Coordinates of C-alpha atoms in Angstrom, one line a residue:
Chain A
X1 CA 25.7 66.5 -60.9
X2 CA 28.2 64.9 -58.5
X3 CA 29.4 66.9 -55.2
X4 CA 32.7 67.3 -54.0
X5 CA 33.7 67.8 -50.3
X6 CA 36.9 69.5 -49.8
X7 CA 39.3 71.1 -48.0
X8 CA 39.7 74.9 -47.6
X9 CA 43.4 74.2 -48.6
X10 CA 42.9 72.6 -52.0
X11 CA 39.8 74.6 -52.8
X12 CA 42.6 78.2 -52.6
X13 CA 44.3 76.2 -54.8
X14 CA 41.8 75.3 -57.3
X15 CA 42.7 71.3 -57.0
X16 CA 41.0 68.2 -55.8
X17 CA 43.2 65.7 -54.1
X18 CA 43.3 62.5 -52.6
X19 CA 40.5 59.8 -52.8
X20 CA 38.4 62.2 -54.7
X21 CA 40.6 62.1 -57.8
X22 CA 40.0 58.2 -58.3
X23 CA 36.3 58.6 -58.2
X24 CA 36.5 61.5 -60.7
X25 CA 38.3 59.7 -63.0
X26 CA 37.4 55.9 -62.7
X27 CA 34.1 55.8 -61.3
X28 CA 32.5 59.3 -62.4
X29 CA 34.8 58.8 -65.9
X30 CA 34.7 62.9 -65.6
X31 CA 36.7 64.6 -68.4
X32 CA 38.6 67.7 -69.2
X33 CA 35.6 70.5 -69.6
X34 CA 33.1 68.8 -67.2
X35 CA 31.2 70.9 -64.8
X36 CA 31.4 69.4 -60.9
X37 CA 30.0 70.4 -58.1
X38 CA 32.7 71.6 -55.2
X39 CA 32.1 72.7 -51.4
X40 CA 34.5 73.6 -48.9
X41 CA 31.9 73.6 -46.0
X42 CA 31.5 76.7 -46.5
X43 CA 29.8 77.6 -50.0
X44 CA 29.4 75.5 -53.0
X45 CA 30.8 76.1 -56.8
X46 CA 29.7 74.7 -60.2
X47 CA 33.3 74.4 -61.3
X48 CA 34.8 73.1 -64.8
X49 CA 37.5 70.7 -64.7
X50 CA 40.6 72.1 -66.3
X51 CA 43.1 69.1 -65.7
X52 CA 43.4 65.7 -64.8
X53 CA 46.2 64.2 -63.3
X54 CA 47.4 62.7 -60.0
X55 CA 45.1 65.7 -58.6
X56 CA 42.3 67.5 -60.5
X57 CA 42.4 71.7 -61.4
X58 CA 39.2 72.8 -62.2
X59 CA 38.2 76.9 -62.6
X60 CA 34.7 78.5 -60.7
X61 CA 32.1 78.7 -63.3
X62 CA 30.0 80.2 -60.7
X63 CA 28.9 80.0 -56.8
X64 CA 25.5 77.9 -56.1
X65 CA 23.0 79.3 -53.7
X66 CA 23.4 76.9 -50.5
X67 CA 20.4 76.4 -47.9
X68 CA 20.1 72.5 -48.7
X69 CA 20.3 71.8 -44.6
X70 CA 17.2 70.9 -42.2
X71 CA 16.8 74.5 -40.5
X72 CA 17.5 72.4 -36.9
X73 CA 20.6 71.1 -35.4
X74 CA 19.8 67.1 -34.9
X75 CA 21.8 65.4 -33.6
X76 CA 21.1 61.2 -33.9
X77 CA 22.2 59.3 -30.5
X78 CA 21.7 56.1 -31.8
X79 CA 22.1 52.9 -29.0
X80 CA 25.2 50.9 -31.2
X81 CA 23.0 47.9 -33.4
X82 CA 24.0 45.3 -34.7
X83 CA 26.2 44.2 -37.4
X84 CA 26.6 47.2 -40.5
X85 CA 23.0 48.5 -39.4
X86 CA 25.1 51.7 -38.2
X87 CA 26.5 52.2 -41.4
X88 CA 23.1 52.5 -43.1
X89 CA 22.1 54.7 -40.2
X90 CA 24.7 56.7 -41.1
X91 CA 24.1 56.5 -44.7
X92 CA 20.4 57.5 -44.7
X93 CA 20.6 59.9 -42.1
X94 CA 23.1 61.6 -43.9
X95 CA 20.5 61.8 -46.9
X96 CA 17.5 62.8 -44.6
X97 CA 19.4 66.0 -43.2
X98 CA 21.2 64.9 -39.8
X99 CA 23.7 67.4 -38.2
X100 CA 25.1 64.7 -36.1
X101 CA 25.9 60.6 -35.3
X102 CA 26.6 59.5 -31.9
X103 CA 26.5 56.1 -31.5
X104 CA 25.9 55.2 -28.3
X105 CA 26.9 52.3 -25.6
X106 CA 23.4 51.4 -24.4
X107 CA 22.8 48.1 -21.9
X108 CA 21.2 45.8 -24.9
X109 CA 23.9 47.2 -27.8
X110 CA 25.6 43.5 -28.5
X111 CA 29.1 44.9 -29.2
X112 CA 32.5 44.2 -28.0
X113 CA 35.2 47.3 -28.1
X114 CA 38.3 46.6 -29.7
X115 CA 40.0 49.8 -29.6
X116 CA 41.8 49.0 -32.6
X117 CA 38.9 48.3 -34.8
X118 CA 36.7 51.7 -32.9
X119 CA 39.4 53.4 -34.6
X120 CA 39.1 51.8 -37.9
X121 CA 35.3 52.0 -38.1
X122 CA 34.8 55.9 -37.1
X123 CA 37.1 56.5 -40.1
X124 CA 35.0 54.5 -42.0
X125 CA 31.7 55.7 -40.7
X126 CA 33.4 59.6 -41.0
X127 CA 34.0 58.3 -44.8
X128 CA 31.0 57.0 -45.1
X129 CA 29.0 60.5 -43.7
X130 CA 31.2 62.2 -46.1
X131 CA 29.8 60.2 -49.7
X132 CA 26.3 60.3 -48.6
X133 CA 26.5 64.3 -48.1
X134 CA 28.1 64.3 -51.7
X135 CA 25.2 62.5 -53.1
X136 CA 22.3 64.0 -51.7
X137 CA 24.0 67.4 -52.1
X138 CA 24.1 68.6 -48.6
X139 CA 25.8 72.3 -47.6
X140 CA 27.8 70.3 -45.4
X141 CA 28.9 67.0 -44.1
X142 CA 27.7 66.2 -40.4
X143 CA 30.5 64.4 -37.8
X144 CA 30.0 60.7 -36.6
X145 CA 31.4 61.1 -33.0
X146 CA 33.3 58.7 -31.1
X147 CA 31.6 55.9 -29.8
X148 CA 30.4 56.3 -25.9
X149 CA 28.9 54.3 -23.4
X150 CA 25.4 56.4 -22.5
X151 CA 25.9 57.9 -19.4
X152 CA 29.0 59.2 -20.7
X153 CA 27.1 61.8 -23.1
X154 CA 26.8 65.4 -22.0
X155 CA 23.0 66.5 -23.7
X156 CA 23.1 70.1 -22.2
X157 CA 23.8 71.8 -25.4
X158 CA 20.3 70.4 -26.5
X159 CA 17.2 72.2 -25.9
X160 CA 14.6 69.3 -26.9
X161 CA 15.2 66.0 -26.0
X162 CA 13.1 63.0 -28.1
X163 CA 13.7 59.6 -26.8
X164 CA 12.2 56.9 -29.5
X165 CA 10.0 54.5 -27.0
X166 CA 8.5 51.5 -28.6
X167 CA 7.0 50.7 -25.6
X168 CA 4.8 54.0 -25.7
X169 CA 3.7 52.9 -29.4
X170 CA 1.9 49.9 -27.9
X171 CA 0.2 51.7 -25.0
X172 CA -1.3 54.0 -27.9
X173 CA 0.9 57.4 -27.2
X174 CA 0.3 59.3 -30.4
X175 CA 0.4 63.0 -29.7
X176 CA 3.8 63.7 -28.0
X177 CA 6.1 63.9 -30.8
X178 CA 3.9 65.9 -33.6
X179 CA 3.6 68.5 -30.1
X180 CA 7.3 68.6 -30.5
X181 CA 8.5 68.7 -33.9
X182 CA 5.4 71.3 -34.5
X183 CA 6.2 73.8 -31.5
X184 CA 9.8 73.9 -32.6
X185 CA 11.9 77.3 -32.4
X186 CA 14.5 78.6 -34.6
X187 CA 17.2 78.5 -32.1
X188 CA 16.5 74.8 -31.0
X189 CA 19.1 72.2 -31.0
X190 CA 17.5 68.8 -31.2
X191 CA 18.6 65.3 -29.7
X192 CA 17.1 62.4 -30.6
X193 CA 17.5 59.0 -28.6
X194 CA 17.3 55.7 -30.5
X195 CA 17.6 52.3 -28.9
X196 CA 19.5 49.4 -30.4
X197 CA 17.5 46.4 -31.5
X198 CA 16.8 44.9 -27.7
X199 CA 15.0 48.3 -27.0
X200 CA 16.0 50.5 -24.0
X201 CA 16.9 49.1 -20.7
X202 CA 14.0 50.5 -17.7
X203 CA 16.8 52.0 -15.8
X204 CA 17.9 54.1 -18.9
X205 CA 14.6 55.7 -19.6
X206 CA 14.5 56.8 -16.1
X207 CA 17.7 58.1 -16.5
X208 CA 17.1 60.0 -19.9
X209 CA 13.9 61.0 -18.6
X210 CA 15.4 62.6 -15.5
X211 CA 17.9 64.5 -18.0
X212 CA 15.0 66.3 -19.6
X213 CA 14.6 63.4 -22.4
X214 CA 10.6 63.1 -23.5
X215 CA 9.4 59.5 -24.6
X216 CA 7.6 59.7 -27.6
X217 CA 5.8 56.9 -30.2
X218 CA 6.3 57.0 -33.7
X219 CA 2.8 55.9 -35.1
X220 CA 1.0 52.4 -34.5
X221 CA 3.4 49.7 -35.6
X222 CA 6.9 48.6 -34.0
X223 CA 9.9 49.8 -36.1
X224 CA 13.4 48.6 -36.6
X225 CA 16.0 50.6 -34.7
X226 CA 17.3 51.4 -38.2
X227 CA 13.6 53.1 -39.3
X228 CA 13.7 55.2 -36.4
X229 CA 16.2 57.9 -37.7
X230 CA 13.8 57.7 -41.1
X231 CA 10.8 58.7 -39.7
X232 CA 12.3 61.6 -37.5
X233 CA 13.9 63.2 -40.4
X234 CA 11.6 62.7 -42.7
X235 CA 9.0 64.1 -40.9
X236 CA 10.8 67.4 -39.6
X237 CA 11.6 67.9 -43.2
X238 CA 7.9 67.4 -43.6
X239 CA 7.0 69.8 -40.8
X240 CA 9.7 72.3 -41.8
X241 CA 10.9 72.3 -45.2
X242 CA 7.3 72.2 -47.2
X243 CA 4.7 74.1 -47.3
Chain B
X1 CA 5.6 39.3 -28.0
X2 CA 6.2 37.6 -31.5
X3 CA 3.3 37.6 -34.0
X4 CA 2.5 34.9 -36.8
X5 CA 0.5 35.1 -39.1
X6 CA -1.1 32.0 -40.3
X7 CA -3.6 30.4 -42.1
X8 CA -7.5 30.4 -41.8
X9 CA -8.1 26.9 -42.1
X10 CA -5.2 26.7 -40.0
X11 CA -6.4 28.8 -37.1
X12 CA -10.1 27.1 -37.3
X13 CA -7.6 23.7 -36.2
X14 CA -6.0 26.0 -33.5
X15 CA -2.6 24.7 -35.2
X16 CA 0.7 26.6 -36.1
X17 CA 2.8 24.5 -39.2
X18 CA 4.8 25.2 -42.1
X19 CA 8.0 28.0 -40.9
X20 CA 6.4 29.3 -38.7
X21 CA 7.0 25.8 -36.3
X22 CA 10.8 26.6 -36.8
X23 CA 10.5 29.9 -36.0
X24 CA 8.7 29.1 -33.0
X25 CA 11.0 26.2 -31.8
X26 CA 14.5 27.0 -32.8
X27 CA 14.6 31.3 -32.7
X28 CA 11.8 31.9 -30.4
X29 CA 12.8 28.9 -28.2
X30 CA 9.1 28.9 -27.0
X31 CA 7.8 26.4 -24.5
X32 CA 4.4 25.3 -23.9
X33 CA 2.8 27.5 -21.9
X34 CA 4.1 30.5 -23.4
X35 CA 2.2 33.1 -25.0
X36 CA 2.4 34.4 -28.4
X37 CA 0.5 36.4 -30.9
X38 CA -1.4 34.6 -33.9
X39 CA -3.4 36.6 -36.7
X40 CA -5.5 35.2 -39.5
X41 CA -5.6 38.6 -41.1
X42 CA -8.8 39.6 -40.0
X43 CA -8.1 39.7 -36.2
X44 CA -5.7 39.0 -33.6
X45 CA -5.8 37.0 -30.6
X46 CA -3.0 36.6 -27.9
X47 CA -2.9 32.8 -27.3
X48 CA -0.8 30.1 -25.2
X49 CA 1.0 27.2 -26.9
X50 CA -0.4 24.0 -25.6
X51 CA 1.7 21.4 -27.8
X52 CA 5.0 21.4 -29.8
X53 CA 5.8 18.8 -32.0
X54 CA 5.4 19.2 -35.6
X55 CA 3.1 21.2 -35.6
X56 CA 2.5 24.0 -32.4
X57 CA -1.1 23.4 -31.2
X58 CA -2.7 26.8 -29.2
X59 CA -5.6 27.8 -27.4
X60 CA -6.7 31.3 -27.3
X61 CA -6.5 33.6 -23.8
X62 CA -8.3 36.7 -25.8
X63 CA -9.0 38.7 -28.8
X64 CA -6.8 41.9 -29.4
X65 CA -7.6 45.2 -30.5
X66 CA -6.6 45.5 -34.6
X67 CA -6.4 48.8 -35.9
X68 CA -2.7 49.1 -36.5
X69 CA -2.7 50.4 -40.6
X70 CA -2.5 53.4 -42.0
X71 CA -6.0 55.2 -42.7
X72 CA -5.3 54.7 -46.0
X73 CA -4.6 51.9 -48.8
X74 CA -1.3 53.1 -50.0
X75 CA 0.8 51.7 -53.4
X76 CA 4.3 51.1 -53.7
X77 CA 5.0 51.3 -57.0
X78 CA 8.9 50.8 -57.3
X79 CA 11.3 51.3 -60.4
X80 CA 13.2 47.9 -60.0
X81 CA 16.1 49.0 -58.2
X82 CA 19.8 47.1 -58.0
X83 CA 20.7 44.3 -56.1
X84 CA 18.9 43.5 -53.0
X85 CA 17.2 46.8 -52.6
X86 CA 13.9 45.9 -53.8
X87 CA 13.5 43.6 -50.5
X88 CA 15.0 46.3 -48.4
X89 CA 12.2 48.5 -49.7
X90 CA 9.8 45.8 -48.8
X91 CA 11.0 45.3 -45.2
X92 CA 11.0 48.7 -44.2
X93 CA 7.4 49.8 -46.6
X94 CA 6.2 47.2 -44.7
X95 CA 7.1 48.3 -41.3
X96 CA 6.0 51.9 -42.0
X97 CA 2.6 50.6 -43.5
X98 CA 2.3 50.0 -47.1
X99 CA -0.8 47.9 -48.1
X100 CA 1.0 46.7 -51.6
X101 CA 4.2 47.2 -53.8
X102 CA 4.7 47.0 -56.9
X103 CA 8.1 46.1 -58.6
X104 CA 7.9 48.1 -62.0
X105 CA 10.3 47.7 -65.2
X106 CA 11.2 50.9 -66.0
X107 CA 13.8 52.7 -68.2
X108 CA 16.2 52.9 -65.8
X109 CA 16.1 50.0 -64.4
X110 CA 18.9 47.8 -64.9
X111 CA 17.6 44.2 -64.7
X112 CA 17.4 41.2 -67.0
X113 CA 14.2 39.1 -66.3
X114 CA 15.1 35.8 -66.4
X115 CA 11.5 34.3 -66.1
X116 CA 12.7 31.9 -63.6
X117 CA 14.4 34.0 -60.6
X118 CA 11.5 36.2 -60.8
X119 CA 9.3 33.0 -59.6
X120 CA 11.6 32.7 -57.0
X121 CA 12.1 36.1 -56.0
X122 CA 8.4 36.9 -56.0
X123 CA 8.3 33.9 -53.1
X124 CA 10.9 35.6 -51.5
X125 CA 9.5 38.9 -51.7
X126 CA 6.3 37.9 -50.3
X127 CA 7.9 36.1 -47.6
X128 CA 10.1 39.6 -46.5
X129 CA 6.7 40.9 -46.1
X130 CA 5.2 38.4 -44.0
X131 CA 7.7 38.5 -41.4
X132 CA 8.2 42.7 -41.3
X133 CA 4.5 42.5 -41.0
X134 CA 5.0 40.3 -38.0
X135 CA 7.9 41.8 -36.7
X136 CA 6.5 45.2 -37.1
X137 CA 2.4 44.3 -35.4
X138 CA 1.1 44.7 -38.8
X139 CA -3.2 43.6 -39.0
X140 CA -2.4 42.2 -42.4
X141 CA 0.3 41.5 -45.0
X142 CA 0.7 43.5 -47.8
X143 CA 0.7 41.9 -51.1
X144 CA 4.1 41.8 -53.2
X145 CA 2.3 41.8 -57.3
X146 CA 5.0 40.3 -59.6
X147 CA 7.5 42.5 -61.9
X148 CA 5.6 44.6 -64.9
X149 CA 6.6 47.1 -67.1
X150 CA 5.1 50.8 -66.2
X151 CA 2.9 51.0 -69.4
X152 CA 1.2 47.4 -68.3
X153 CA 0.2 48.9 -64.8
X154 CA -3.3 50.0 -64.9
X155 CA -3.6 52.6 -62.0
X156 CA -7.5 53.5 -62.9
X157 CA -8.6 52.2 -59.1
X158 CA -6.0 55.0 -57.3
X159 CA -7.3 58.2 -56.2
X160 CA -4.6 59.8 -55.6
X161 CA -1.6 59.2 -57.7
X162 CA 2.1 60.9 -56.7
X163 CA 5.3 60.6 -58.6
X164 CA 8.7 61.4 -56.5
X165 CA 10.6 63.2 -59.1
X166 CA 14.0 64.5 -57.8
X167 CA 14.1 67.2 -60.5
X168 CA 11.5 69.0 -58.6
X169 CA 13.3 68.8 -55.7
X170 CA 16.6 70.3 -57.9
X171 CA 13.8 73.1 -58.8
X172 CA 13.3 74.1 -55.1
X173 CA 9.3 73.1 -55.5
X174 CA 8.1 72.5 -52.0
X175 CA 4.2 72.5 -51.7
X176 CA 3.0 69.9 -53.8
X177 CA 3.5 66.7 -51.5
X178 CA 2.2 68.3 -48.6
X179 CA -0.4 69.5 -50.1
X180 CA -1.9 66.3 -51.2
X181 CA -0.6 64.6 -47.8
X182 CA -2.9 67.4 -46.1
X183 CA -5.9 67.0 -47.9
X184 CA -6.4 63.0 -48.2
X185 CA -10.1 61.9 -47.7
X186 CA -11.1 59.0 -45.8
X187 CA -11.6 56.6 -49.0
X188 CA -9.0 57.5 -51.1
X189 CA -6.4 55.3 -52.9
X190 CA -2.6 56.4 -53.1
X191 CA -0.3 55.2 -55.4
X192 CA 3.5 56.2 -54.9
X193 CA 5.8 55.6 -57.6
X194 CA 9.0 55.5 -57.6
X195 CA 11.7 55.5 -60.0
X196 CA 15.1 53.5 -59.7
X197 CA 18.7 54.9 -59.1
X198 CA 18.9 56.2 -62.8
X199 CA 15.7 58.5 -62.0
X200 CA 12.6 58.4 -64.5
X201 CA 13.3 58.9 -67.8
X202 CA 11.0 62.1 -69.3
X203 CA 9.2 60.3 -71.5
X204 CA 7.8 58.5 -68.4
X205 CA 7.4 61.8 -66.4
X206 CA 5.2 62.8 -69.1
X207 CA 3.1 59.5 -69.5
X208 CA 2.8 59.6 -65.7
X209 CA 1.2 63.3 -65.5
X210 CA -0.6 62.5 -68.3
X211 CA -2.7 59.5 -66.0
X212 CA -3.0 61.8 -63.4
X213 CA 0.2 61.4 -61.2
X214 CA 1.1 64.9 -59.4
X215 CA 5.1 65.2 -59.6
X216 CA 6.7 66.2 -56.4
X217 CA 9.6 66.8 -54.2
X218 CA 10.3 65.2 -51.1
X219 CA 12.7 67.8 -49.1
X220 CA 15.5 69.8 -50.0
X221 CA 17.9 67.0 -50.6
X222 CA 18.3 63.9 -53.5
X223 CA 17.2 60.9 -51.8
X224 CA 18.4 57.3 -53.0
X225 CA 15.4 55.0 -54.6
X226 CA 15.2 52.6 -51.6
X227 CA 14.8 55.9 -48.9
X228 CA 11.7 57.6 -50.7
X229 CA 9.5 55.1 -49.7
X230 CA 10.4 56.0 -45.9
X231 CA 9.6 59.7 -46.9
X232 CA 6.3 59.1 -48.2
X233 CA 5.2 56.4 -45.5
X234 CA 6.5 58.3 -42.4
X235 CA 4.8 61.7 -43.3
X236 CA 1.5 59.8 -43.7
X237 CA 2.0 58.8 -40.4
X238 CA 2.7 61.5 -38.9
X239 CA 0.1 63.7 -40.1
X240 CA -2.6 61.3 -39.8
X241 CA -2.1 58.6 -37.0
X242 CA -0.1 61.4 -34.7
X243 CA -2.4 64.5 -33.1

């Protein structure tokens, strides 16, 4: 059933509004008496549409248990790639259970900064973050930052620290990451550092390494910057979420 | 360091041709002298270019160490998805490991098989795989089969057969995939199938269990068709190539 994000206003008075409306009524083709899902961040509601018109009514038929979230923060620093690769990122990440985009100015990120367009595109990436959590029913929809050069990021909220190193992959590393995501505690708040497609300059690891950052190898074969943020997810989810 | 893979009779002539001279010449902008990777998918051997014309003639400096697949054979079989999301699936499968995949006609799946483009698009499947088994230091290529319907597939050599059914997931059922993952044996045979956007249709579900396929959720959340494959190929792994 489709989910729909919104705000604490409209939700006290029973009413969807905005963008949400056209995909309830063109795309979704939703009728009087349908059952939607609705969250306002907080809790979610099977609800019943009771009108459609330039906004949609709709009466609680009853509040859902929540607890669909990854029971870490993570928050994905991901070295700006190229072309829409970040919009995917986004996408799937949003899927796999991320609390968090940052995409990141890194010394091989290919990307000129119009300030005009940066404005433009974290809308869209926000919009995009927004969707995904619909779809794959998160509790809540996680924030896609402003873009920042790296050495601009303040990591001290973060107790572990995962930097994605290819080049430890092809000197054989293979134990430092399962160590991590399996010695997790409750409280942590996770960071995880992926490169852009050029990898991550020398001078950078040092740096992120001297900031607490650990380099770790995701299994044997070289992935696309846009796999990384799969196979971290996917496997905390893995490590954490079944049994 | 680039890899190619290329041709037995073709590496007994210590010879590069076909795309792969293109590849070399105009994106790689190799000279002679340089090294590059070349497997005949049985082993690889870092080698120099000695020539470029039409063809790129080599010699070999030394034979590398293999060993970069998952311990197990493992079976994409994928409910034809839309669009171009079946070679997305084999980009990234490939990366993460896959050793085959499958595009299966199923319910769901909206696609009209005009017997022609599927020639084509079989070629160009096969070709995504060869070059995300490059890119990604793959030992061998996996195979691309062409389209069938899910009642041709006979999936008598598997040993291990797992349907990723999102209404489990819906059902809070969390043990199952693990479970399996957990308890592989060295020789066994997985086959992972997957349906398309529209899900798997019950009759299917049933057919599926009734051939021994174990239904199981992947994480709290609904995952899209083309990000289940990640799921399933990262946890593997993670549990077995990570200590």
């Amino acid at each position: 059933m489709q989910k729909y994000f919104i705000s604490l206003n409209d939700f006290n008075n029973r009413e969807i509004t905005g963008s949400d409306v056209f995909h309830i009524k063109n795309v979704m083709r939703s009728n009087i008496g349908d059952s939607i899902i609705i969250s306002n961040q907080v809790k979610s509601y099977l609800v019943k549409i009771t009108n459609i018109s330039e906004k949609v009514a709709f009466e609680i038929l009853q509040e859902l248990d929540g607890n669909k979230e990854l029971p870490f923060f993570v928050g994905i620093f991901q070295g700006y790639p190229k072309g829409d690769k970040m919009e995917d990122i986004i996408k799937h990440g949003t899927e796999l259970g991320a609390s968090l985009f940052y995409p990141v100015l890194m010394k091989r990120s290919i990307i000129k900064l119009d300030p005009k367009k940066i404005e433009s595109k974290l809308i869209r990436f926000n919009k995009i973050a927004k969707e995904a959590s619909e779809q794959s029913n998160r509790d809540i929809i996680p924030l896609v930052e402003n873009i920042k050069k790296l050495e601009k990021i303040d990591f001290s909220s973060y107790s572990v620290k995962i930097l994605c190193y290819e080049e430890d992959s092809k000197n054989g590393e293979c134990h430092k990451f399962k160590n991590i995501i399996k010695n997790l505690k409750e409280s942590d708040k996770i960071a995880v550092l992926i490169g852009p497609e050029g990898g991550i300059d020398e001078t950078e690891v040092k740096y992120l390494e001297s900031i607490g950052f650990i380099s770790c190898a995701l299994g044997k074969r070289i992935l696309r910057t846009e796999s990384v943020v799969f196979y971290v997810l996917s496997t905390i989810s893995y490590e954490w979420e079944l049994k």
